[in-house]
XYZ file of C-alpha atoms in Angstrom:
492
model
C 97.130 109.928 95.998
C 99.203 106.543 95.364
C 101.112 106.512 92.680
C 99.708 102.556 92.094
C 96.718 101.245 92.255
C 94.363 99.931 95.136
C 91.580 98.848 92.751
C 90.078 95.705 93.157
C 91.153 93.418 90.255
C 94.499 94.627 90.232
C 98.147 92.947 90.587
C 100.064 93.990 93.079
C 103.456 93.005 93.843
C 105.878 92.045 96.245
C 108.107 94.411 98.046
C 112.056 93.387 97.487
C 114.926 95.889 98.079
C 112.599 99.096 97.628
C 111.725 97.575 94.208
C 108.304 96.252 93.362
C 108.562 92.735 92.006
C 106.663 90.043 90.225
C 107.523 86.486 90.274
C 108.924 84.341 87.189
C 106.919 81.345 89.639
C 103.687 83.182 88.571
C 100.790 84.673 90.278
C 98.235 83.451 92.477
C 94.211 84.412 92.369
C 92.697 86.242 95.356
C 89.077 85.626 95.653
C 86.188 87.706 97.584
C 84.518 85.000 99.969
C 81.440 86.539 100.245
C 81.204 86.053 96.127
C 83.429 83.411 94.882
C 83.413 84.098 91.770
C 84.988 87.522 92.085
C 88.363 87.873 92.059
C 89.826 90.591 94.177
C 93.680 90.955 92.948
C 96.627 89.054 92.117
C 99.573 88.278 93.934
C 103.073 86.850 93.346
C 103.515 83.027 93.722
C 106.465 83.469 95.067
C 109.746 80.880 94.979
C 112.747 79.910 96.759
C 114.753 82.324 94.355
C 112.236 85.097 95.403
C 112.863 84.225 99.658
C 116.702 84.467 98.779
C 116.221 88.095 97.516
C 114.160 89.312 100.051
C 116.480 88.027 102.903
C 119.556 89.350 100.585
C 117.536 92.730 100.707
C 116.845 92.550 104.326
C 120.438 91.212 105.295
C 121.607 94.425 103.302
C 119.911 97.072 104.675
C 120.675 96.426 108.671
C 123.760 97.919 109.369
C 122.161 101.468 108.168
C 118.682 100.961 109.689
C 120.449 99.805 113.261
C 123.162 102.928 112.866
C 119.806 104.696 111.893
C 118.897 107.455 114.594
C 115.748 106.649 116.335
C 114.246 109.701 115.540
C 115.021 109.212 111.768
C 113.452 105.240 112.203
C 110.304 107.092 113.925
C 109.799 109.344 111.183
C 109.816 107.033 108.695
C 107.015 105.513 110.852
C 105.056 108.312 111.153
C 104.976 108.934 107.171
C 103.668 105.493 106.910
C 100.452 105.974 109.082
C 99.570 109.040 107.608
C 99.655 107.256 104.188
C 97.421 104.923 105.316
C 94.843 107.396 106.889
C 95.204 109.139 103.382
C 94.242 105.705 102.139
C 91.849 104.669 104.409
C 88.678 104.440 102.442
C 90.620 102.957 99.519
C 92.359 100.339 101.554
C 89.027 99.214 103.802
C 87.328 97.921 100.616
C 90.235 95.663 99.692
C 90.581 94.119 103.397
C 87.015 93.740 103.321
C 86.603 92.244 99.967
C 89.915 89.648 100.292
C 89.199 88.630 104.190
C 84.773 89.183 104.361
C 84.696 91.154 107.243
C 82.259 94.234 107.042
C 83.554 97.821 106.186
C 83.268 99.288 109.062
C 85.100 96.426 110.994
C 87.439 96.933 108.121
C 87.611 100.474 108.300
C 88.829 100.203 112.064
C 91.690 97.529 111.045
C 93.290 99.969 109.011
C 92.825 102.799 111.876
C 94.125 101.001 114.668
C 97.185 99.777 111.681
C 97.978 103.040 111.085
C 97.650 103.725 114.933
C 100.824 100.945 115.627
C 102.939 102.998 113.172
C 101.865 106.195 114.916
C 103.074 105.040 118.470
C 105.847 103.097 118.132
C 107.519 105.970 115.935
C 106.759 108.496 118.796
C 108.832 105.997 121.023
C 112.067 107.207 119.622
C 111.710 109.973 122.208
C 111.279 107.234 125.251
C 114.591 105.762 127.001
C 116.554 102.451 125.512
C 118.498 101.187 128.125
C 119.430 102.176 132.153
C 122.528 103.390 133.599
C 123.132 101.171 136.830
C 125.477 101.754 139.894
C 128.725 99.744 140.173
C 130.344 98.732 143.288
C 133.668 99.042 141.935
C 135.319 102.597 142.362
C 135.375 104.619 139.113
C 133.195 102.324 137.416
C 130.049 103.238 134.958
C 127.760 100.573 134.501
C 124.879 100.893 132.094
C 122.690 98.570 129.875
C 121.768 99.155 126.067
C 119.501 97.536 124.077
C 119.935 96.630 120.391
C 118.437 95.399 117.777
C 118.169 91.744 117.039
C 119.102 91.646 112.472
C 116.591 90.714 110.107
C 113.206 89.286 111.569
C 110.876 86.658 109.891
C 107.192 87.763 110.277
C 104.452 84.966 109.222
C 101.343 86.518 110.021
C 97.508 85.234 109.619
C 94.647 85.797 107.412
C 92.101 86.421 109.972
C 93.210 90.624 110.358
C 95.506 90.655 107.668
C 96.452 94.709 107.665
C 96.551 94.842 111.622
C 98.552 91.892 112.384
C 101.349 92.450 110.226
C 101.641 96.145 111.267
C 101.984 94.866 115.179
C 104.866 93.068 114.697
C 106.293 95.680 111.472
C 105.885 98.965 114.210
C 108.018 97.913 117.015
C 110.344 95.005 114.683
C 111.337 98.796 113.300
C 111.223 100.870 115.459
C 114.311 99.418 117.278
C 116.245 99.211 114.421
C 115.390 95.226 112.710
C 114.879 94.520 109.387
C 112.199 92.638 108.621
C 110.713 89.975 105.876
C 106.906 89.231 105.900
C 105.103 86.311 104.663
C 101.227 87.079 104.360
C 98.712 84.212 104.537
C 97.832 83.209 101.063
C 93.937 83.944 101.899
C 94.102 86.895 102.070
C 97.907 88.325 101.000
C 96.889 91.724 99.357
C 96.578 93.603 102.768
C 100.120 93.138 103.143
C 101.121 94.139 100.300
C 99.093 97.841 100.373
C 101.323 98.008 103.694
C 104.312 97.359 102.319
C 103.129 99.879 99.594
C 102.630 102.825 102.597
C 106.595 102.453 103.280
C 107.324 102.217 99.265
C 105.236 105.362 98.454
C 106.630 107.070 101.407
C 110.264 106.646 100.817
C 111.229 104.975 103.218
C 114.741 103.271 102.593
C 115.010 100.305 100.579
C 114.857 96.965 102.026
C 113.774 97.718 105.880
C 110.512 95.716 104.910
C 110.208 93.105 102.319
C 107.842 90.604 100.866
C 107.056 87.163 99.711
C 103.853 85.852 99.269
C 102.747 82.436 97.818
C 101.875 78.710 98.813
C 103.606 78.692 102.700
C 104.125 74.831 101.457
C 106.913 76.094 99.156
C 108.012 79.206 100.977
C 107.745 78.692 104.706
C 110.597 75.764 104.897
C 113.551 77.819 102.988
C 112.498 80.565 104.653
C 113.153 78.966 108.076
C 116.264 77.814 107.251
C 118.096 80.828 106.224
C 120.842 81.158 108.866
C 120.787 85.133 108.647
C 116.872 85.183 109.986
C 117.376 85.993 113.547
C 113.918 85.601 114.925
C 110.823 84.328 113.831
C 107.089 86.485 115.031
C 104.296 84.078 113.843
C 100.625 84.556 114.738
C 98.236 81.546 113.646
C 96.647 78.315 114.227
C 98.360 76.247 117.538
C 99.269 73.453 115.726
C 101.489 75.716 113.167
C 102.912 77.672 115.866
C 104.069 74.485 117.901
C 105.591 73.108 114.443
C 107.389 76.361 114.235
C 109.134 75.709 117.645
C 110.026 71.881 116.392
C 111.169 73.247 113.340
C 113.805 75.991 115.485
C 114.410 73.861 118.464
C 118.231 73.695 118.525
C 119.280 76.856 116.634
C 119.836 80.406 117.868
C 116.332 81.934 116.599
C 114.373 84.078 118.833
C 110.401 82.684 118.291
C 107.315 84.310 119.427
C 103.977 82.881 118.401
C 100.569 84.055 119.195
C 98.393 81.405 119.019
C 94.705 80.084 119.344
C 92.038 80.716 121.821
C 88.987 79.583 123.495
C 88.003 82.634 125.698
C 85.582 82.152 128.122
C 82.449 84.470 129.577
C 81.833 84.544 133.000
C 77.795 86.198 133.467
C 77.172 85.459 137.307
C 74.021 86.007 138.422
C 74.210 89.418 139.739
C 74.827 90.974 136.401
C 73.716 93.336 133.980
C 72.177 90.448 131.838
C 71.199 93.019 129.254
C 74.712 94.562 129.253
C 75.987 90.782 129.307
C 74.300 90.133 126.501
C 75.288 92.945 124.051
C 78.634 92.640 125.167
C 78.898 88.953 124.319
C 77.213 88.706 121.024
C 79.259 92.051 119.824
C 82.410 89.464 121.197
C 81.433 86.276 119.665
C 80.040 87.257 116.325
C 82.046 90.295 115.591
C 83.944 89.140 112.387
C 82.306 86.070 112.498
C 83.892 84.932 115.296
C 87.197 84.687 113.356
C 89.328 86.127 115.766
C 91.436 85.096 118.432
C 89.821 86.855 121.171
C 86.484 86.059 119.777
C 84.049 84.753 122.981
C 83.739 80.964 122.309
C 82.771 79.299 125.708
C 80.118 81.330 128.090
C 79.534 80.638 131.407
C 76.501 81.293 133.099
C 74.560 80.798 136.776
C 72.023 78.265 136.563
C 69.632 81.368 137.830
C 69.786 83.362 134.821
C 70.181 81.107 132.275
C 67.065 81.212 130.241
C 66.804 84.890 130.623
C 70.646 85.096 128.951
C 69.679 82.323 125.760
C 66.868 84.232 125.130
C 68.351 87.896 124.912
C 71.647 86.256 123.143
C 69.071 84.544 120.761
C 67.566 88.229 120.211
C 70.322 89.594 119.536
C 71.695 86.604 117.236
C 68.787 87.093 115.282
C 68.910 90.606 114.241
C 72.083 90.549 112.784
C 72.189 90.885 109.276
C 74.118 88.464 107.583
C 75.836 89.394 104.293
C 78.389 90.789 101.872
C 80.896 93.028 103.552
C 80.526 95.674 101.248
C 76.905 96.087 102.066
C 76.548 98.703 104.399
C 73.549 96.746 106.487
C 75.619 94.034 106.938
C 76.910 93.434 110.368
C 78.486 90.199 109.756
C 80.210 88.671 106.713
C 81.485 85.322 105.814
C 84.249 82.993 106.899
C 87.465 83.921 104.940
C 86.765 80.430 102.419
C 85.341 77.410 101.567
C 87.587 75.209 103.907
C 87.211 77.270 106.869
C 83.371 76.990 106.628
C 83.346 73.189 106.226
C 86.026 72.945 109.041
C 82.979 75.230 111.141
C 79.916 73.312 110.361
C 81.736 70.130 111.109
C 82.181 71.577 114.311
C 78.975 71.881 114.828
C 77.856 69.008 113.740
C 80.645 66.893 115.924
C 78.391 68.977 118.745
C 74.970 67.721 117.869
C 76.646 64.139 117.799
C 78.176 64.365 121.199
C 75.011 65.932 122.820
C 75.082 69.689 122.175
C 71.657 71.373 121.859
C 71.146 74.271 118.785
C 69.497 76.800 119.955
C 70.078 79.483 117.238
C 71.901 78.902 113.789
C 73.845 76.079 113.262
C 73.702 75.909 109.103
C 75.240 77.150 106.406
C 73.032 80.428 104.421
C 72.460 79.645 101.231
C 69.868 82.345 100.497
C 70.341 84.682 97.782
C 72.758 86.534 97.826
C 74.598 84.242 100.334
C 74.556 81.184 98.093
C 77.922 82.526 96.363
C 79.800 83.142 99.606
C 80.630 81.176 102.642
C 78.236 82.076 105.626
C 77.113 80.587 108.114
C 74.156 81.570 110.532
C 75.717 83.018 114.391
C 74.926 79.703 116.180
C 74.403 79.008 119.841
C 74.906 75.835 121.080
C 73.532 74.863 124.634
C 74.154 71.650 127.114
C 77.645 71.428 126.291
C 79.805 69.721 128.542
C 83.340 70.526 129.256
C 84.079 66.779 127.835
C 83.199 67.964 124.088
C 84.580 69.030 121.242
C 83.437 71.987 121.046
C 84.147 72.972 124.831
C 87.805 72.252 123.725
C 89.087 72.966 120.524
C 89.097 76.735 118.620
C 86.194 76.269 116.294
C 87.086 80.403 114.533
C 83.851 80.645 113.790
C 80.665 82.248 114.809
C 79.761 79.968 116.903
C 79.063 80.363 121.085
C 79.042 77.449 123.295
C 77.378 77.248 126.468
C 77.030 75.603 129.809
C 75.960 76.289 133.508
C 77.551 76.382 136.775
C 76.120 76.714 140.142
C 78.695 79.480 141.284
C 81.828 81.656 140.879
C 84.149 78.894 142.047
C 82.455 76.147 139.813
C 82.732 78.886 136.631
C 86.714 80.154 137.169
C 87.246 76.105 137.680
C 85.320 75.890 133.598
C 87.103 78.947 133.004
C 90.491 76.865 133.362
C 89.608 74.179 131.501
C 91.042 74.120 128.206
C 94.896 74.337 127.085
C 94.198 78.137 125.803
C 94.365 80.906 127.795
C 94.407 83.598 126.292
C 91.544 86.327 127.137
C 88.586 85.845 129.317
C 85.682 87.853 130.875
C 83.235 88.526 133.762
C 79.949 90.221 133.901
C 79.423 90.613 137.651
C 78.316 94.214 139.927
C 80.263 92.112 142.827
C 83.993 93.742 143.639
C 84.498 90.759 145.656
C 83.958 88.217 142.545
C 85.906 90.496 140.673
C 88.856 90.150 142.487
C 89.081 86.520 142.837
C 88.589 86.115 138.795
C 91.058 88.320 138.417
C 93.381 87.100 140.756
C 92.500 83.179 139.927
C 91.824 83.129 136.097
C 94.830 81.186 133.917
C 94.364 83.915 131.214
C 96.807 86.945 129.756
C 93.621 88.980 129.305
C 91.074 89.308 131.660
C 87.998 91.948 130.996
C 84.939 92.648 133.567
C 82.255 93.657 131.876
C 83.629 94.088 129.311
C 84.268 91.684 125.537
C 87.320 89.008 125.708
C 88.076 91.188 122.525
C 89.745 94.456 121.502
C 93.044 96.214 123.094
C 94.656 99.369 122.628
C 97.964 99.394 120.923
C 100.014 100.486 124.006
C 98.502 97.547 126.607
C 100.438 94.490 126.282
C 98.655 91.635 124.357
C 98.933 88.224 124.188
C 98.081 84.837 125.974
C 99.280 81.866 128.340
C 99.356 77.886 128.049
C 99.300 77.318 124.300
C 97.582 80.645 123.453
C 101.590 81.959 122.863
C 104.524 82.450 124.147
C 106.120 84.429 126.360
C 106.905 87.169 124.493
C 104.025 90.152 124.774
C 102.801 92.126 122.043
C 101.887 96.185 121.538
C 102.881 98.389 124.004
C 106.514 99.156 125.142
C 106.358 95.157 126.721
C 106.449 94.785 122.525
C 109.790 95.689 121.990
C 111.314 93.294 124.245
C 110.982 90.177 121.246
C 112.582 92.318 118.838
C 115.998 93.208 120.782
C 118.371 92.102 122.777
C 120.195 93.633 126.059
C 124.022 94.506 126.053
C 125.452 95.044 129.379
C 128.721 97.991 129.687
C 130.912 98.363 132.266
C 133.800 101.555 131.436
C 136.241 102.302 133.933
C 136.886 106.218 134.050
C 139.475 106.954 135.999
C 143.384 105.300 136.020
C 142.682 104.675 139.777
């Protein structure tokens, strides 16, 4: 068992130099947003004293982690997913209780977590680099890769355990250092992370800490010369201030940005299948995520048979605390993100939109102390609205009608996200031109915009991100950088 606690209601602290550390700035309050009143833990409100230690830390410990074997870097790894499958139960009811979503979706965040740590340590035994052929005589030509130094990794709220360990495995695995800086909504996730390298042994100052107010944090961390690259995963307008902020320096930046994923149900399909599939996609974690399904798609044909399964479906889902184990969607993560929602909606019924399911806030006991709002489904939208356009992060599905494949991958396109989109079709033909014609870095056929396995590369086009890939061995390319050798042999 940990040697701290993972009770909710405790403090838990930042992650500096293998030391556990408070702040002299204070602490903030973490608060469960399916009952606002209850507080979950307390973090450090970290300072520009605190970033300076962490990136000393960091700065510190890469010459030993790079000179590190890779088997020794995949080890430590390895020790830290099997402390957080020791964990697991423990560690679900905390990134349930600071973020809303339900146990069980909870539950799977920390598997798949502990499954990044898991994989990208077993890459030590994989290849890192190529030998090539030289035209000049007695000439050996190869390429290495290397790591890049100490990595800045600001990472969202929305899957606060998962996120963090994508871009921790392979930042690693390869030899980086790396500083994280949790969202302040919901920064305790992090920090039971950090804690499965701490407890484990790992050495001190690989992965470091600092959470508080990214208004007082986020700017001198930036402009520490010794950061050499920056992963960030949030909203679009954050991630494109990120690249103003960098433009002109020497800092690698990947950002993984916003969505507004499309579903594609021609008329040929499995409309039951369709169905499921979609409402599991749009609703799961109440539609905060960034493959969530926001827009669908549908032939004219099948329509009304769609709206009324999806209402079905919308319907029996049971609405409530994540910690209830009948609950099969929570809240939004706080008070600002629901307002931002139900404006959203209601900037829909003032342009046109039609509600056909949901549309308010739940304020039925024992919803009235959380933030929830009913899955909503919002018909005769047009691709000139609001809500056709902009990431709403929310459990809320959009729809409009087409009168054919061309018309939908042409609705498809529309929008300056492209990040994952799907088709429900029994047509090989359609299925080739959607794949072959959609402006997405995801595509699924018959299958939800959401949920990828560790090892398949992940991320999106156009302002969904940039061109860096997550997961997979495509990961590793962000965090190093190639060296190209030439050795003459011979005297010749």
């Amino acid at each position: 068992m940990s040697a701290v606690s993972l009770d909710l209601g405790s403090d838990f602290a930042n992650l500096v130099g293998g030391e556990l550390r408070n702040s002299a700035a204070g602490w903030i309050e973490d608060y469960n947003p399916a009952r606002s009143a209850q507080r979950v833990a307390r973090v450090p409100a970290s300072g520009e004293d605190d970033v300076a230690d962490a990136i000393d830390a960091a700065t510190a410990a890469f010459p030993a982690w790079r000179n590190a074997t890779p088997a020794a870097r995949g080890a430590v790894l390895a020790a830290a997913a099997t402390w957080l499958r020791e964990h697991a139960k423990q560690i679900a009811v905390v990134v349930s209780a600071e973020m809303g979503k339900t146990l069980a979706e909870a539950a799977g965040e920390v598997g798949r977590s502990a499954d990044f740590f898991a994989y990208y340590g077993s890459l030590h035994r994989s290849s890192r680099g190529e030998l090539l052929a030289d035209s000049r005589p007695g000439v050996e030509s190869e390429v290495r890769v290397e790591p890049l130094g100490v990595v800045l990794a600001i990472t969202p709220w929305n899957d606060p355990l998962l996120t963090p360990a994508r871009k921790l495995a392979p930042a690693l695995a390869v030899g980086n250092t790396v500083v994280i800086k949790p969202a302040s909504e919901t920064p305790v996730s992090a920090l039971i992370l950090a804690l499965a390298f701490h407890e484990t042994g790992a050495p001190p100052g690989i992965l470091n800490t600092v959470t508080g107010p990214g208004s007082r944090i986020v700017a001198p961390l930036l402009a520490d010369q010794r950061i050499a690259a920056v992963t960030f995963t949030g909203s679009t307008e954050i991630g494109l201030e990120l690249q103003r902020s960098l433009a002109g320096r020497n800092v690698r930046l990947q950002t993984e940005m916003g969505g507004k994923n499309p579903s594609i149900v021609l008329a040929d399909a499995d409309v039951d299948l369709a169905a499921e599939t979609i409402s599991a996609a749009a609703y799961g974690q109440a539609g905060q995520r960034c493959t969530a399904t926001s827009r669908l798609i549908v032939e004219h044909s099948i329509a009304d048979e769609l709206l009324e399964r999806l209402a079905e479906r919308a319907g029996a889902i049971a609405v409530g605390p994540g910690d209830d184990a009948t609950t099969t969607m929570g809240p939004l993560v706080s008070e600002r993100q629901m307002t931002s929602v139900l404006q959203d909606i209601d900037i829909a019924r003032q342009e046109g939109a039609q509600v056909a399911f949901g549309g308010e806030r739940l304020l039925h006991p024992p919803l009235d102390t959380g933030w929830f709002v009913a899955p909503t489904i919002l018909t005769a939208v047009t691709r000139s609205m609001a809500i056709w356009r902009e990431e709403v992060f929310g459990p809320v599905l959009a729809v409009t009608t087409v009168a054919s494949l061309d018309e939908a991958i042409t609705a498809a396109n529309d929008s300056r996200y492209g990040l994952a989109a799907a088709l429900f079709s029994e047509s090989l033909a359609a299925t080739r031109r959607f794949i072959e014609q959609v402006e997405v870095g995801q595509v699924a056929v018959n299958l939800p915009t959401s949920g990828w396995d560790v090892h398949q590369p992940f991320g999106g086009w156009k302002l969904s991100g940039s061109a860096f890939k997550e997961q997979g061995t495509e990961g590793l390319r962000f965090y190093t950088r190639v060296k190209t050798v030439a050795v003459k042999t011979s005297g010749r």
